[in-house]
């Protein structure tokens, strides 16, 4: 079966391509390389023994999307990662986020609705919950007013998919991620942030290896035990495997609704300082960090209730925070010591 993975050379996309190929799927990856590297293809091949088909396409180009589906008419499923994803950047440049995250989704769905049957996995986010009122967060938690344009694009994206599924042959699963970290245990692929990292763990590893002078901790005055924000950090390989499970659910027609939603996390919240302390303890290395002001768009805490994913989807995160940090550090050392 041919599976299209958009954003297939990105952080989560590339790890999902690996898991799909390990399960025997034929993968076509689309990426415009705006936040990834063509070298990722070689990393995927070294892990799996096979290089996926690759098309360098910007999904904001409607005619390019149409041409792609004309060329590949036998696609059995689509996993849609391609999107801009930095909360802070979205606050500064909202139109970039609305164009990239919404237009590309619409163009994909326009092609899929022409098919007699379509299976669509959407890369969503726990940001759709905003600052949830209770922890841990279940899938039926109220969708709050988005705290950033990025979060809003994920809310709008889910609404578009739900509306389209009602009147087409598209079946979809919305996967709401918490905070993906780590790298493939082989250190052949991992997170490649451009510029100063927007996410905590690459900021930690870049500081530890000397690329950054110090790590910025955004706020220590939150109403949490140590004053820093709390998140649910999930190993990217666990996350990637969830996509394969979700895709098989759709392909095997096991879904109970046209659109299903699942939280993907570990179910455990860790504060920023707890993650820093865990890294220092595992690697016996002190990190140079400073407390700076809060970052606009950040919520106080967010961690998942994973009961639905565990029981209905039959998936569970297996890796510990320490294992995820170790894989991220191994990857950081690999790319800096080439």
XYZ file of C-alpha atoms in Angstrom:
338
model
C 0.000 0.000 0.000
C 1.226 3.460 -0.925
C 1.056 6.004 1.903
C 1.655 9.722 1.419
C 3.472 11.446 4.286
C 3.495 15.236 3.941
C 6.327 16.939 5.797
C 7.951 13.521 5.543
C 11.497 14.760 6.104
C 10.597 16.770 9.202
C 11.109 15.702 12.802
C 7.972 13.620 13.420
C 7.385 12.900 9.732
C 10.752 11.218 9.189
C 10.350 8.977 12.238
C 6.880 8.004 11.003
C 8.248 7.172 7.542
C 10.699 4.801 9.256
C 7.931 3.059 11.218
C 5.714 2.785 8.118
C 8.515 1.242 6.060
C 9.334 -1.138 8.904
C 5.693 -2.284 8.714
C 5.939 -2.913 4.959
C 4.177 0.175 3.606
C 5.463 1.928 0.495
C 5.960 5.569 1.422
C 5.945 8.716 -0.683
C 7.270 11.703 1.233
C 6.417 15.276 0.295
C 8.495 18.090 1.767
C 9.478 21.589 0.624
C 12.649 21.449 2.770
C 11.794 24.761 4.449
C 12.459 23.256 7.876
C 14.226 19.997 7.021
C 17.136 18.566 5.050
C 17.349 16.302 2.010
C 19.991 14.340 3.964
C 17.157 12.896 6.077
C 16.353 10.572 3.156
C 19.746 8.929 3.586
C 19.172 8.549 7.336
C 15.835 6.826 6.694
C 17.498 4.510 4.180
C 20.294 3.602 6.631
C 17.710 2.626 9.254
C 15.226 0.748 7.079
C 17.313 -0.341 4.088
C 14.971 1.508 1.755
C 14.733 5.092 0.593
C 11.145 6.392 0.333
C 9.937 8.041 -2.856
C 10.369 11.791 -2.494
C 8.706 14.815 -4.085
C 9.896 18.358 -3.344
C 6.533 20.135 -3.334
C 5.211 23.202 -1.553
C 1.637 22.295 -0.612
C 0.623 25.955 -0.829
C 0.922 25.494 -4.613
C -2.516 24.185 -5.547
C -1.557 23.105 -9.070
C 1.450 21.180 -7.713
C -0.853 19.299 -5.326
C -3.250 18.511 -8.189
C -0.378 17.286 -10.366
C 0.922 15.080 -7.568
C -2.410 13.269 -7.184
C -2.678 12.885 -10.953
C 0.749 11.209 -10.940
C 0.068 8.987 -7.906
C -3.519 7.752 -8.176
C -3.091 4.649 -6.007
C -2.455 6.286 -2.628
C -4.224 4.349 0.137
C -3.729 6.811 2.971
C -2.349 10.240 3.845
C -0.562 11.309 7.028
C -0.440 15.101 7.053
C 2.413 16.661 9.038
C 3.422 19.536 6.760
C 2.817 22.745 8.740
C 4.585 25.594 10.477
C 4.661 24.819 14.189
C 6.350 27.453 16.389
C 3.988 29.204 18.805
C 6.163 32.316 19.156
C 6.743 32.710 15.432
C 3.013 32.370 14.758
C 2.307 35.303 17.093
C 4.843 37.410 15.166
C 3.806 36.263 11.674
C 0.188 35.027 11.754
C -0.464 35.230 8.006
C 2.416 32.850 7.266
C 0.766 30.325 9.575
C -2.740 30.746 8.155
C -1.495 30.429 4.587
C 0.795 27.464 5.182
C -1.292 25.448 7.644
C -4.796 26.056 6.261
C -4.300 26.353 2.492
C -2.193 23.193 2.273
C -4.837 21.236 4.204
C -7.647 22.488 1.960
C -5.760 21.594 -1.225
C -5.069 18.069 0.037
C -8.685 17.481 1.040
C -9.921 18.811 -2.314
C -7.966 16.032 -4.029
C -8.916 13.335 -1.523
C -12.644 14.056 -1.808
C -12.428 13.022 -5.483
C -11.573 9.485 -4.386
C -14.166 6.798 -3.673
C -12.415 6.180 -0.358
C -9.777 8.174 1.523
C -7.974 7.714 4.853
C -6.504 10.823 6.442
C -4.405 11.144 9.595
C -4.075 14.734 10.813
C -1.162 15.998 12.856
C -2.952 18.064 15.481
C -1.851 19.376 18.847
C -2.767 19.715 22.493
C -2.692 23.485 21.817
C -6.326 23.116 20.700
C -7.235 22.815 24.390
C -5.603 26.153 25.228
C -5.190 26.321 29.003
C -7.391 23.385 29.949
C -9.352 23.766 33.180
C -8.511 20.318 34.566
C -5.540 17.944 34.342
C -4.933 15.488 32.856
C -6.610 16.554 29.603
C -9.163 14.205 28.026
C -10.367 14.318 24.414
C -13.693 15.765 25.555
C -12.075 18.732 27.301
C -13.547 21.999 25.945
C -11.712 23.566 23.013
C -10.641 26.939 24.420
C -10.006 30.170 22.551
C -6.608 29.633 20.927
C -3.671 31.320 22.632
C -1.688 31.651 19.387
C -2.283 31.693 15.620
C -0.515 28.299 15.495
C -3.039 26.842 17.946
C -5.851 28.437 15.995
C -4.705 26.795 12.732
C -4.927 23.395 14.434
C -8.440 24.153 15.720
C -9.549 25.389 12.295
C -7.885 22.395 10.627
C -9.828 19.969 12.819
C -13.078 21.824 12.048
C -12.402 21.718 8.292
C -11.705 17.980 8.361
C -14.847 17.317 10.420
C -17.017 19.336 8.029
C -15.540 17.688 4.922
C -15.797 14.153 6.333
C -19.558 14.611 6.818
C -20.159 14.992 3.085
C -17.343 12.930 1.491
C -15.798 9.472 1.620
C -12.919 10.751 3.747
C -12.388 9.014 7.093
C -9.972 10.729 9.456
C -8.188 10.419 12.775
C -7.052 13.588 14.527
C -3.968 12.979 16.658
C -3.417 15.633 19.301
C 0.252 15.531 20.292
C 1.650 16.757 23.521
C 5.436 17.487 23.415
C 7.525 15.244 21.129
C 11.210 14.931 22.040
C 14.160 12.637 21.389
C 15.522 10.990 18.279
C 15.725 7.579 16.640
C 17.929 5.266 18.765
C 20.231 4.806 15.769
C 20.941 8.582 15.787
C 20.440 8.517 12.013
C 17.506 10.971 12.213
C 16.386 13.470 14.837
C 15.259 17.038 15.400
C 16.977 19.677 13.229
C 15.767 23.103 14.375
C 16.791 26.098 12.291
C 18.267 28.954 14.319
C 17.564 29.224 18.037
C 15.375 26.247 19.027
C 11.752 26.985 19.919
C 11.485 23.726 21.865
C 13.046 22.901 25.222
C 15.017 19.708 24.578
C 17.025 20.846 21.523
C 17.734 24.056 23.453
C 19.064 21.881 26.316
C 21.245 19.691 24.086
C 22.613 22.658 22.097
C 23.511 24.399 25.371
C 25.098 21.253 26.795
C 27.287 20.788 23.727
C 28.374 24.442 23.709
C 26.435 25.704 20.706
C 24.376 28.030 22.919
C 25.887 30.031 25.759
C 22.913 29.516 28.021
C 19.435 28.024 28.083
C 16.500 30.377 28.508
C 13.724 29.233 30.849
C 10.602 31.190 29.956
C 9.072 32.160 33.285
C 9.412 30.827 36.839
C 6.306 32.512 38.225
C 3.680 30.050 37.002
C 1.282 28.554 39.599
C 3.144 25.201 39.535
C 5.244 23.482 42.245
C 8.541 24.978 41.015
C 7.122 27.946 39.104
C 8.006 26.663 35.623
C 5.586 25.454 32.962
C 4.555 21.789 32.887
C 4.359 19.679 29.732
C 3.910 16.040 28.699
C 7.125 14.996 26.926
C 6.718 11.989 24.623
C 9.455 10.128 22.747
C 9.123 10.793 19.009
C 9.437 7.073 18.170
C 6.459 6.275 20.413
C 4.575 9.075 18.669
C 5.510 7.786 15.206
C 4.288 4.289 16.058
C 0.912 5.730 17.058
C 0.473 7.015 13.500
C 0.957 3.533 12.064
C -1.600 2.121 14.525
C -4.082 4.902 13.637
C -3.565 4.397 9.905
C -4.172 0.650 10.184
C -7.349 1.388 12.164
C -8.701 3.384 9.211
C -7.462 0.977 6.536
C -9.080 -1.944 8.396
C -12.311 0.041 8.839
C -12.158 -0.287 12.616
C -13.002 3.370 13.259
C -16.329 3.886 15.022
C -16.870 7.386 13.619
C -15.955 9.243 10.429
C -13.636 11.439 12.482
C -11.978 10.157 15.648
C -9.727 12.060 18.043
C -6.923 10.756 20.257
C -4.488 12.406 22.668
C -0.913 11.214 22.268
C 1.209 11.697 25.358
C 2.662 9.806 28.294
C 0.104 10.927 30.846
C 2.820 12.470 33.005
C 3.566 16.168 33.342
C 7.144 17.372 33.844
C 8.152 20.953 34.588
C 10.889 22.718 32.644
C 13.183 22.590 35.692
C 12.435 18.885 36.177
C 13.513 18.181 32.586
C 16.703 20.212 33.078
C 17.424 18.358 36.334
C 16.780 14.977 34.675
C 19.261 15.816 31.905
C 21.880 16.988 34.419
C 21.452 13.822 36.469
C 21.608 11.376 33.542
C 24.708 12.969 32.021
C 26.324 14.342 35.200
C 26.599 17.732 33.524
C 25.433 21.094 34.855
C 23.477 23.259 32.411
C 23.949 27.004 32.220
C 20.414 28.394 32.263
C 18.740 31.689 33.066
C 15.180 32.585 33.948
C 13.668 35.039 31.461
C 10.167 36.427 30.997
C 7.209 34.306 30.015
C 6.720 33.642 26.306
C 3.484 34.835 24.722
C 1.171 31.974 23.809
C 2.522 29.511 26.387
C 0.057 27.757 28.693
C 0.760 26.983 32.361
C 0.459 23.222 32.159
C -0.672 20.526 29.757
C -0.472 16.778 30.113
C -2.590 14.056 28.623
C -5.148 11.606 29.834
C -4.126 8.728 27.550
C -6.896 6.258 28.477
C -8.643 6.524 25.089
C -5.454 6.012 23.075
C -4.459 3.121 25.332
C -7.789 1.283 25.201
C -9.477 2.231 21.905
C -6.408 2.737 19.718
C -4.416 0.043 21.499
C -1.311 2.236 21.735
C 0.789 3.266 24.720
C 3.943 5.351 25.081
C 6.780 3.121 26.298
C 9.900 5.287 26.649
C 10.816 7.203 29.798
C 11.780 10.868 29.905
C 15.385 9.829 30.589
C 15.442 7.498 27.568
C 14.078 10.252 25.340
C 16.674 12.733 26.641
C 19.448 10.179 26.087
C 18.422 9.700 22.452
C 18.299 13.473 21.921
C 21.800 13.846 23.390
C 23.157 11.001 21.237
C 21.691 12.723 18.160
C 23.129 16.120 19.154
C 26.592 14.597 19.503
C 26.271 12.838 16.154
C 25.351 15.962 14.168
C 27.946 18.205 15.879
C 30.812 15.737 15.504
C 30.388 14.852 11.853
